[in-house]
Short mmCIF file of C-alpha atoms (C1' of nucleotides) in Angstrom, two decimals:
data_model
loop_
_atom_site.label_atom_id
_atom_site.label_comp_id
_atom_site.label_asym_id
_atom_site.label_seq_id
_atom_site.Cartn_x
_atom_site.Cartn_y
_atom_site.Cartn_z
CA MET A 27 -148.96 -173.25 -51.57
CA PRO A 28 -152.03 -171.31 -51.42
CA ILE A 29 -152.42 -168.50 -48.74
CA THR A 30 -155.58 -167.61 -48.47
CA GLN A 31 -158.44 -170.00 -49.59
CA PRO A 32 -160.10 -169.34 -53.25
CA ALA A 33 -163.36 -168.16 -53.67
CA ALA A 34 -166.05 -170.66 -54.04
CA HIS A 35 -169.07 -169.06 -52.85
CA PRO A 36 -172.23 -168.13 -54.40
CA ASP A 37 -172.57 -165.32 -52.85
CA ASP A 38 -169.39 -163.82 -52.87
CA PRO A 39 -169.91 -160.43 -55.14
CA ASP A 40 -166.17 -160.90 -56.46
CA GLU A 41 -166.77 -163.43 -59.48
CA GLY A 42 -164.38 -162.68 -61.33
CA GLY A 43 -161.51 -163.56 -58.40
CA SER A 44 -160.22 -160.23 -58.42
CA VAL A 45 -159.73 -160.03 -55.14
CA ASP A 46 -158.33 -163.20 -54.11
CA ALA A 47 -155.90 -162.85 -57.22
CA LEU A 48 -154.67 -159.49 -55.73
CA VAL A 49 -154.60 -160.90 -52.16
CA GLN A 50 -152.58 -164.12 -53.23
CA ALA A 51 -150.39 -162.25 -55.40
CA SER A 52 -149.61 -159.61 -52.87
CA PHE A 53 -148.94 -162.53 -49.96
CA ALA A 54 -146.72 -163.94 -52.33
CA THR A 55 -144.84 -160.49 -53.10
CA MET A 56 -144.35 -159.93 -49.06
CA ALA A 57 -143.34 -162.99 -48.60
CA VAL A 58 -140.29 -162.39 -51.16
CA LEU A 59 -139.58 -158.54 -49.46
CA ASN A 60 -139.61 -160.79 -46.16
CA LYS A 61 -137.03 -163.00 -47.16
CA VAL A 62 -134.81 -159.85 -48.75
CA GLY A 63 -134.95 -158.02 -45.67
CA ALA A 64 -134.27 -161.08 -43.39
CA ASP A 65 -131.26 -161.82 -45.57
CA HIS A 66 -129.88 -158.38 -44.39
CA ASP A 67 -131.05 -158.19 -40.81
CA LEU A 68 -134.29 -155.91 -41.57
CA SER A 69 -137.62 -156.38 -40.64
CA LEU A 70 -140.32 -155.85 -43.64
CA THR A 71 -140.85 -152.19 -41.60
CA GLN A 72 -137.40 -151.46 -41.43
CA LEU A 73 -137.07 -152.01 -45.36
CA ARG A 74 -139.51 -149.62 -46.33
CA VAL A 75 -137.53 -147.37 -43.92
CA LEU A 76 -134.68 -147.87 -46.10
CA ALA A 77 -136.60 -147.63 -49.10
CA ILE A 78 -138.47 -144.22 -48.51
CA LEU A 79 -135.36 -142.66 -47.28
CA ARG A 80 -133.56 -143.46 -50.16
CA ASP A 81 -133.93 -140.38 -51.87
CA ARG A 82 -135.52 -138.11 -49.18
CA ARG A 83 -135.46 -136.47 -45.73
CA LEU A 84 -137.92 -136.83 -43.46
CA ARG A 85 -139.19 -135.78 -40.00
CA MET A 86 -140.19 -138.36 -37.61
CA THR A 87 -144.05 -137.39 -38.38
CA GLY A 88 -143.26 -137.72 -41.91
CA LEU A 89 -141.85 -141.03 -41.75
CA ALA A 90 -144.69 -142.44 -39.50
CA ASP A 91 -147.23 -141.19 -42.28
CA TYR A 92 -145.50 -143.03 -44.84
CA LEU A 93 -145.44 -145.71 -42.69
CA GLY A 94 -149.27 -145.84 -41.84
CA LEU A 95 -148.08 -146.12 -37.71
CA ASP A 96 -147.61 -143.79 -34.62
CA LYS A 97 -145.02 -141.38 -34.41
CA SER A 98 -143.97 -143.38 -30.75
CA THR A 99 -143.39 -146.22 -32.90
CA MET A 100 -141.00 -144.36 -34.86
CA THR A 101 -138.52 -143.58 -31.87
CA GLY A 102 -138.06 -147.35 -31.52
CA LEU A 103 -137.74 -148.04 -35.65
CA VAL A 104 -134.93 -145.40 -35.72
CA GLN A 105 -132.81 -145.89 -32.73
CA ARG A 106 -132.62 -149.32 -33.59
CA ALA A 107 -131.60 -148.65 -37.55
CA GLU A 108 -129.15 -145.83 -35.85
CA LYS A 109 -127.54 -147.75 -33.81
CA ARG A 110 -126.93 -150.23 -36.82
CA GLY A 111 -125.24 -146.87 -38.56
CA LEU A 112 -127.98 -146.92 -41.20
CA LEU A 113 -129.50 -143.84 -40.38
CA ARG A 114 -128.98 -140.16 -38.83
CA ARG A 115 -131.50 -137.74 -37.20
CA VAL A 116 -130.65 -134.79 -37.28
CA ALA A 117 -132.02 -131.25 -35.66
CA ASN A 118 -133.90 -129.29 -37.24
CA ARG A 119 -132.71 -125.65 -37.45
CA THR A 120 -136.09 -123.97 -38.44
CA ASP A 121 -138.42 -125.83 -35.67
CA GLY A 122 -136.68 -126.53 -32.85
CA ARG A 123 -139.17 -129.08 -32.33
CA VAL A 124 -138.42 -131.11 -35.21
CA VAL A 125 -136.01 -134.28 -36.00
CA ASP A 126 -135.25 -134.86 -39.07
CA VAL A 127 -134.48 -138.24 -40.54
CA MET A 128 -132.18 -139.12 -43.08
CA LEU A 129 -129.98 -142.37 -44.41
CA THR A 130 -126.13 -142.50 -43.73
CA THR A 131 -123.64 -143.31 -46.98
CA ALA A 132 -124.07 -147.13 -45.63
CA GLY A 133 -127.79 -146.95 -45.40
CA VAL A 134 -127.49 -145.22 -49.21
CA ASP A 135 -125.64 -148.00 -50.19
CA LEU A 136 -127.55 -150.97 -47.98
CA ALA A 137 -130.91 -149.80 -50.00
CA ASP A 138 -129.41 -150.16 -53.13
CA ARG A 139 -128.10 -153.23 -52.56
CA ILE A 140 -131.85 -154.54 -51.33
CA ARG A 141 -133.45 -152.69 -54.38
CA HIS A 142 -131.60 -155.00 -56.62
CA HIS A 143 -132.03 -158.07 -54.28
CA VAL A 144 -135.95 -157.51 -54.53
CA ALA A 145 -135.95 -157.45 -58.48
CA GLN A 146 -133.83 -160.17 -58.25
CA SER A 147 -135.98 -162.17 -56.15
CA LEU A 148 -139.25 -161.09 -57.45
CA SER A 149 -138.30 -162.16 -61.11
CA PRO A 150 -138.95 -165.35 -61.11
CA MET A 151 -142.03 -164.65 -60.57
CA ILE A 152 -142.33 -161.68 -62.48
CA GLY A 153 -140.68 -163.57 -65.36
CA THR A 154 -143.22 -166.40 -65.98
CA LEU A 155 -144.95 -163.73 -67.96
CA SER A 156 -143.98 -162.59 -71.50
CA GLN A 157 -142.52 -159.03 -72.31
CA PRO A 158 -146.09 -157.71 -73.32
CA ASP A 159 -147.29 -159.10 -70.03
CA GLN A 160 -145.50 -157.62 -68.11
CA ARG A 161 -146.03 -154.31 -69.48
CA ARG A 162 -149.71 -155.10 -69.42
CA LEU A 163 -149.62 -155.70 -65.71
CA THR A 164 -147.85 -152.94 -64.96
CA THR A 165 -149.94 -150.64 -66.39
CA LEU A 166 -152.90 -152.08 -65.14
CA LEU A 167 -151.17 -152.16 -60.92
CA PHE A 168 -150.08 -148.23 -61.76
CA ARG A 169 -153.34 -147.46 -62.75
CA MET A 170 -155.22 -149.21 -60.22
CA ILE A 171 -152.98 -147.90 -57.27
CA GLY A 172 -153.31 -144.33 -59.15
CA ARG A 173 -149.71 -143.62 -59.98
CA ARG A 174 -149.65 -143.02 -64.10
CA MET B 163 -148.69 -141.60 -50.81
CA PRO B 164 -145.79 -143.80 -52.24
CA ILE B 165 -145.03 -146.55 -50.49
CA THR B 166 -141.30 -147.16 -51.90
CA GLN B 167 -139.66 -145.07 -54.04
CA PRO B 168 -140.05 -145.43 -57.82
CA ALA B 169 -137.14 -146.97 -59.81
CA ALA B 170 -135.13 -144.53 -61.81
CA HIS B 171 -132.01 -145.55 -61.45
CA PRO B 172 -130.49 -146.24 -65.14
CA ASP B 173 -128.59 -149.50 -64.12
CA ASP B 174 -131.87 -150.72 -62.87
CA PRO B 175 -132.80 -153.86 -65.31
CA ASP B 176 -136.71 -153.17 -64.22
CA GLU B 177 -136.92 -150.69 -67.13
CA GLY B 178 -140.74 -151.47 -67.30
CA GLY B 179 -141.40 -150.73 -63.31
CA SER B 180 -142.73 -154.02 -63.11
CA VAL B 181 -141.39 -154.50 -59.42
CA ASP B 182 -142.40 -151.07 -58.39
CA ALA B 183 -146.08 -151.88 -59.59
CA LEU B 184 -146.15 -155.37 -57.86
CA VAL B 185 -144.39 -153.72 -54.66
CA GLN B 186 -146.66 -150.79 -54.31
CA ALA B 187 -150.09 -152.89 -55.07
CA SER B 188 -149.08 -155.21 -52.86
CA PHE B 189 -148.42 -152.85 -50.11
CA ALA B 190 -151.15 -151.23 -50.73
CA THR B 191 -153.31 -154.25 -50.72
CA MET B 192 -151.70 -155.00 -47.46
CA ALA B 193 -152.52 -152.25 -45.84
CA VAL B 194 -155.72 -153.08 -46.16
CA LEU B 195 -156.33 -156.03 -45.16
CA ASN B 196 -154.49 -155.12 -41.99
CA LYS B 197 -157.22 -152.34 -41.71
CA VAL B 198 -159.88 -154.92 -42.18
CA GLY B 199 -158.28 -156.80 -39.02
CA ALA B 200 -157.54 -154.63 -36.98
CA ASP B 201 -161.32 -153.80 -37.57
CA HIS B 202 -161.97 -157.00 -36.08
CA ASP B 203 -159.68 -156.95 -33.87
CA LEU B 204 -157.03 -159.66 -35.62
CA SER B 205 -153.35 -159.04 -36.50
CA LEU B 206 -152.63 -159.95 -40.21
CA THR B 207 -151.49 -163.54 -39.20
CA GLN B 208 -154.34 -163.97 -37.71
CA LEU B 209 -156.73 -163.29 -40.89
CA ARG B 210 -155.10 -165.71 -42.18
CA VAL B 211 -154.66 -168.20 -40.26
CA LEU B 212 -158.60 -167.77 -40.29
CA ALA B 213 -158.93 -167.56 -43.80
CA ILE B 214 -156.53 -170.85 -44.16
CA LEU B 215 -158.72 -172.78 -41.92
CA ARG B 216 -161.69 -171.57 -43.14
CA ASP B 217 -162.55 -174.79 -45.24
CA ARG B 218 -159.71 -176.87 -44.17
CA ARG B 219 -158.11 -179.11 -40.86
CA LEU B 220 -154.56 -178.96 -40.60
CA ARG B 221 -152.30 -179.82 -37.64
CA MET B 222 -150.02 -177.12 -36.23
CA THR B 223 -146.67 -177.74 -38.55
CA GLY B 224 -149.04 -178.19 -41.85
CA LEU B 225 -150.36 -174.32 -40.53
CA ALA B 226 -146.77 -173.23 -39.87
CA ASP B 227 -145.67 -174.33 -43.44
CA TYR B 228 -148.72 -172.31 -44.84
CA LEU B 229 -147.25 -169.25 -42.99
CA GLY B 230 -144.29 -169.67 -43.36
CA LEU B 231 -143.25 -169.13 -39.49
CA ASP B 232 -141.82 -171.40 -36.96
CA LYS B 233 -143.80 -174.28 -35.53
CA SER B 234 -142.81 -172.22 -31.98
CA THR B 235 -144.78 -169.62 -33.31
CA MET B 236 -148.08 -171.27 -34.19
CA THR B 237 -148.51 -172.59 -30.45
CA GLY B 238 -148.98 -168.66 -29.03
CA LEU B 239 -150.87 -167.90 -31.98
CA VAL B 240 -153.36 -170.70 -32.03
CA GLN B 241 -153.46 -170.61 -28.03
CA ARG B 242 -154.84 -166.66 -28.35
CA ALA B 243 -156.59 -167.50 -31.13
CA GLU B 244 -158.20 -170.48 -29.28
CA LYS B 245 -159.05 -168.20 -26.48
CA ARG B 246 -160.97 -166.16 -28.48
CA GLY B 247 -163.06 -169.14 -28.94
CA LEU B 248 -162.29 -168.94 -32.74
CA LEU B 249 -160.75 -171.83 -33.06
CA ARG B 250 -160.07 -175.28 -31.77
CA ARG B 251 -157.20 -178.14 -30.88
CA VAL B 252 -158.16 -181.50 -30.92
CA ALA B 253 -155.83 -184.50 -30.54
CA ASN B 254 -154.93 -186.58 -33.33
CA ARG B 255 -156.56 -189.99 -33.14
CA THR B 256 -153.98 -192.12 -35.25
CA ASP B 257 -150.89 -189.98 -34.08
CA GLY B 258 -150.41 -188.95 -30.34
CA ARG B 259 -148.11 -186.54 -31.46
CA VAL B 260 -150.02 -184.01 -33.67
CA VAL B 261 -153.01 -181.53 -32.50
CA ASP B 262 -154.73 -180.96 -35.23
CA VAL B 263 -156.73 -177.05 -35.58
CA MET B 264 -160.07 -176.45 -36.89
CA LEU B 265 -162.28 -173.20 -36.56
CA THR B 266 -165.02 -173.27 -34.22
CA THR B 267 -168.67 -171.77 -35.66
CA ALA B 268 -167.34 -168.51 -34.36
CA GLY B 269 -164.65 -168.80 -36.46
CA VAL B 270 -165.75 -169.65 -39.79
CA ASP B 271 -168.74 -167.12 -39.21
CA LEU B 272 -165.89 -164.46 -38.60
CA ALA B 273 -163.91 -165.98 -41.39
CA ASP B 274 -166.70 -165.17 -43.74
CA ARG B 275 -167.56 -161.63 -42.50
CA ILE B 276 -164.14 -160.79 -43.08
CA ARG B 277 -164.05 -162.14 -46.27
CA HIS B 278 -167.01 -160.00 -47.63
CA HIS B 279 -165.11 -157.03 -45.52
CA VAL B 280 -162.24 -157.40 -47.72
CA ALA B 281 -164.04 -158.04 -50.49
CA GLN B 282 -165.96 -154.51 -49.85
CA SER B 283 -162.63 -152.78 -48.71
CA LEU B 284 -160.77 -153.74 -51.92
CA SER B 285 -163.41 -152.59 -54.21
CA PRO B 286 -162.36 -148.91 -54.13
CA MET B 287 -159.02 -149.84 -55.73
CA ILE B 288 -160.23 -152.85 -58.11
CA GLY B 289 -163.20 -150.36 -59.15
CA THR B 290 -161.02 -147.91 -60.32
CA LEU B 291 -160.63 -150.52 -63.41
CA SER B 292 -162.91 -151.38 -66.01
CA GLN B 293 -164.64 -154.61 -65.89
CA PRO B 294 -162.73 -155.73 -68.62
CA ASP B 295 -159.51 -154.50 -67.16
CA GLN B 296 -159.96 -156.51 -63.87
CA ARG B 297 -160.28 -159.29 -65.63
CA ARG B 298 -157.40 -159.18 -67.79
CA LEU B 299 -155.31 -157.94 -63.86
CA THR B 300 -156.87 -161.36 -62.44
CA THR B 301 -155.89 -163.36 -65.39
CA LEU B 302 -152.30 -161.58 -64.91
CA LEU B 303 -152.08 -162.05 -61.84
CA PHE B 304 -152.93 -166.09 -61.32
CA ARG B 305 -151.28 -166.41 -63.73
CA MET B 306 -148.21 -165.14 -62.62
CA ILE B 307 -148.57 -167.18 -59.31
CA GLY B 308 -148.75 -170.35 -60.73
CA ARG B 309 -152.42 -170.78 -60.28
CA ARG B 310 -155.24 -171.80 -62.69
"C1'" DT C 135 -133.69 -192.25 -33.82
"C1'" DA C 136 -136.90 -188.80 -35.98
"C1'" DT C 137 -141.11 -186.13 -35.56
"C1'" DT C 138 -144.61 -183.35 -33.18
"C1'" DG C 139 -145.80 -179.96 -30.41
"C1'" DT C 140 -144.74 -176.66 -26.24
"C1'" DT C 141 -141.24 -174.01 -23.53
"C1'" DA C 142 -138.61 -170.93 -21.95
"C1'" DT C 143 -136.05 -166.72 -23.80
"C1'" DA C 144 -135.20 -162.54 -26.16
"C1'" DC C 145 -136.26 -158.92 -29.24
"C1'" DT C 146 -138.91 -156.50 -32.67
"C1'" DC C 147 -142.98 -153.85 -33.67
"C1'" DT C 148 -146.71 -151.92 -31.93
"C1'" DA C 149 -149.98 -148.67 -29.95
"C1'" DT C 150 -152.05 -145.98 -25.96
"C1'" DA C 151 -150.71 -142.85 -22.53
"C1'" DA C 152 -148.18 -139.37 -20.14
"C1'" DC C 153 -144.26 -136.79 -20.55
"C1'" DT C 154 -141.03 -132.68 -21.91
"C1'" DA C 155 -139.51 -128.81 -25.26
"C1'" DT C 156 -140.85 -126.04 -28.52
"C1'" DA C 157 -143.78 -122.80 -31.46
"C1'" DT D 96 -152.61 -123.69 -26.57
"C1'" DA D 97 -151.01 -126.89 -29.92
"C1'" DT D 98 -147.23 -129.67 -32.20
"C1'" DA D 99 -142.79 -132.54 -32.22
"C1'" DG D 100 -141.18 -136.13 -30.49
"C1'" DT D 101 -139.56 -139.91 -26.57
"C1'" DT D 102 -140.70 -142.79 -22.43
"C1'" DA D 103 -142.92 -145.68 -20.23
"C1'" DT D 104 -146.08 -149.83 -20.60
"C1'" DA D 105 -148.16 -154.03 -22.44
"C1'" DG D 106 -148.91 -156.68 -25.20
"C1'" DA D 107 -148.40 -158.99 -29.93
"C1'" DG D 108 -145.17 -161.38 -33.57
"C1'" DT D 109 -141.30 -164.00 -33.92
"C1'" DA D 110 -137.39 -167.59 -33.63
"C1'" DT D 111 -133.53 -170.69 -31.26
"C1'" DA D 112 -133.04 -173.57 -28.08
"C1'" DA D 113 -134.37 -177.29 -25.08
"C1'" DC D 114 -137.15 -180.92 -23.73
"C1'" DA D 115 -141.16 -183.67 -23.18
"C1'" DA D 116 -143.76 -187.23 -25.60
"C1'" DT D 117 -144.46 -189.97 -29.36
"C1'" DA D 118 -143.74 -193.06 -33.58
#
DNA sequence: TATTGTTATACTCTATAACTATA
DNA sequence: TATAGTTATAGAGTATAACAATA
């Protein structure tokens, strides 16, 4: 099921198809993440919130920066997650304007379950590669996005 | 800017970090696509619609299948794109129930511009890899998602 | 009867602008 | 004045259920 069309135009600078490979692999990955989220009644954004807060405590603005969203968007996002008991809003003691956000125990548990679920759900795709190829891919991807 | 947390748990089956690499690279890629879409006043989904229809004509259901969305979702999606003059709905002659969807000239033009814009926007990321590494990455990704 | 598409409905996600409280 | 967060508002995206038209 092609999600975007393969490049097949002579004036395209991406002769090797790197762009298409990356875009198609990304859409395939996002589809899996989306499915995992849906299985836990979470949107992709909520999934990210959980992942980000899994071992971090952030203020509203910090969370918005991580997600690339406006701070006003965070209010509803955090509110809905709070109502589900996944996280807590805590007034910051040193700065009265700041609201810190942290996962509850239930939130951490769900984040962990999701992490495993994601790994399992992606394994059919990743598993098509040999172990050495998986290592090569990992190295290349981390190098590309500037980690490691 | 880490988007998800790195795996650092001993009970995690993804020892090599393939899952994290793929997820993080995918989020980075989606952020770029999202930005490109926004620059053209298109959501990620509308961007995909254009890419899918770039050299294809599909019925509503076919489009929904490609996108993994419900057919009822397509109505509004296509309606808004049609109002912008990017695509047309055409009654199918052999089956009166079917509505075919195809890009207008303006739609094809925009799809082409976006394709180039995407390639340009991803090039800083992809370009951090050497040419041989780019080829290796492309091969691995296509192999992983089962193309080529 | 089954399939195709739309409509009605309800929610989530998202940004912009205006606001409150604190610094 | 500037910053942190919320609220009000508007629109897009999404699914479910019910529906009309066609096969």
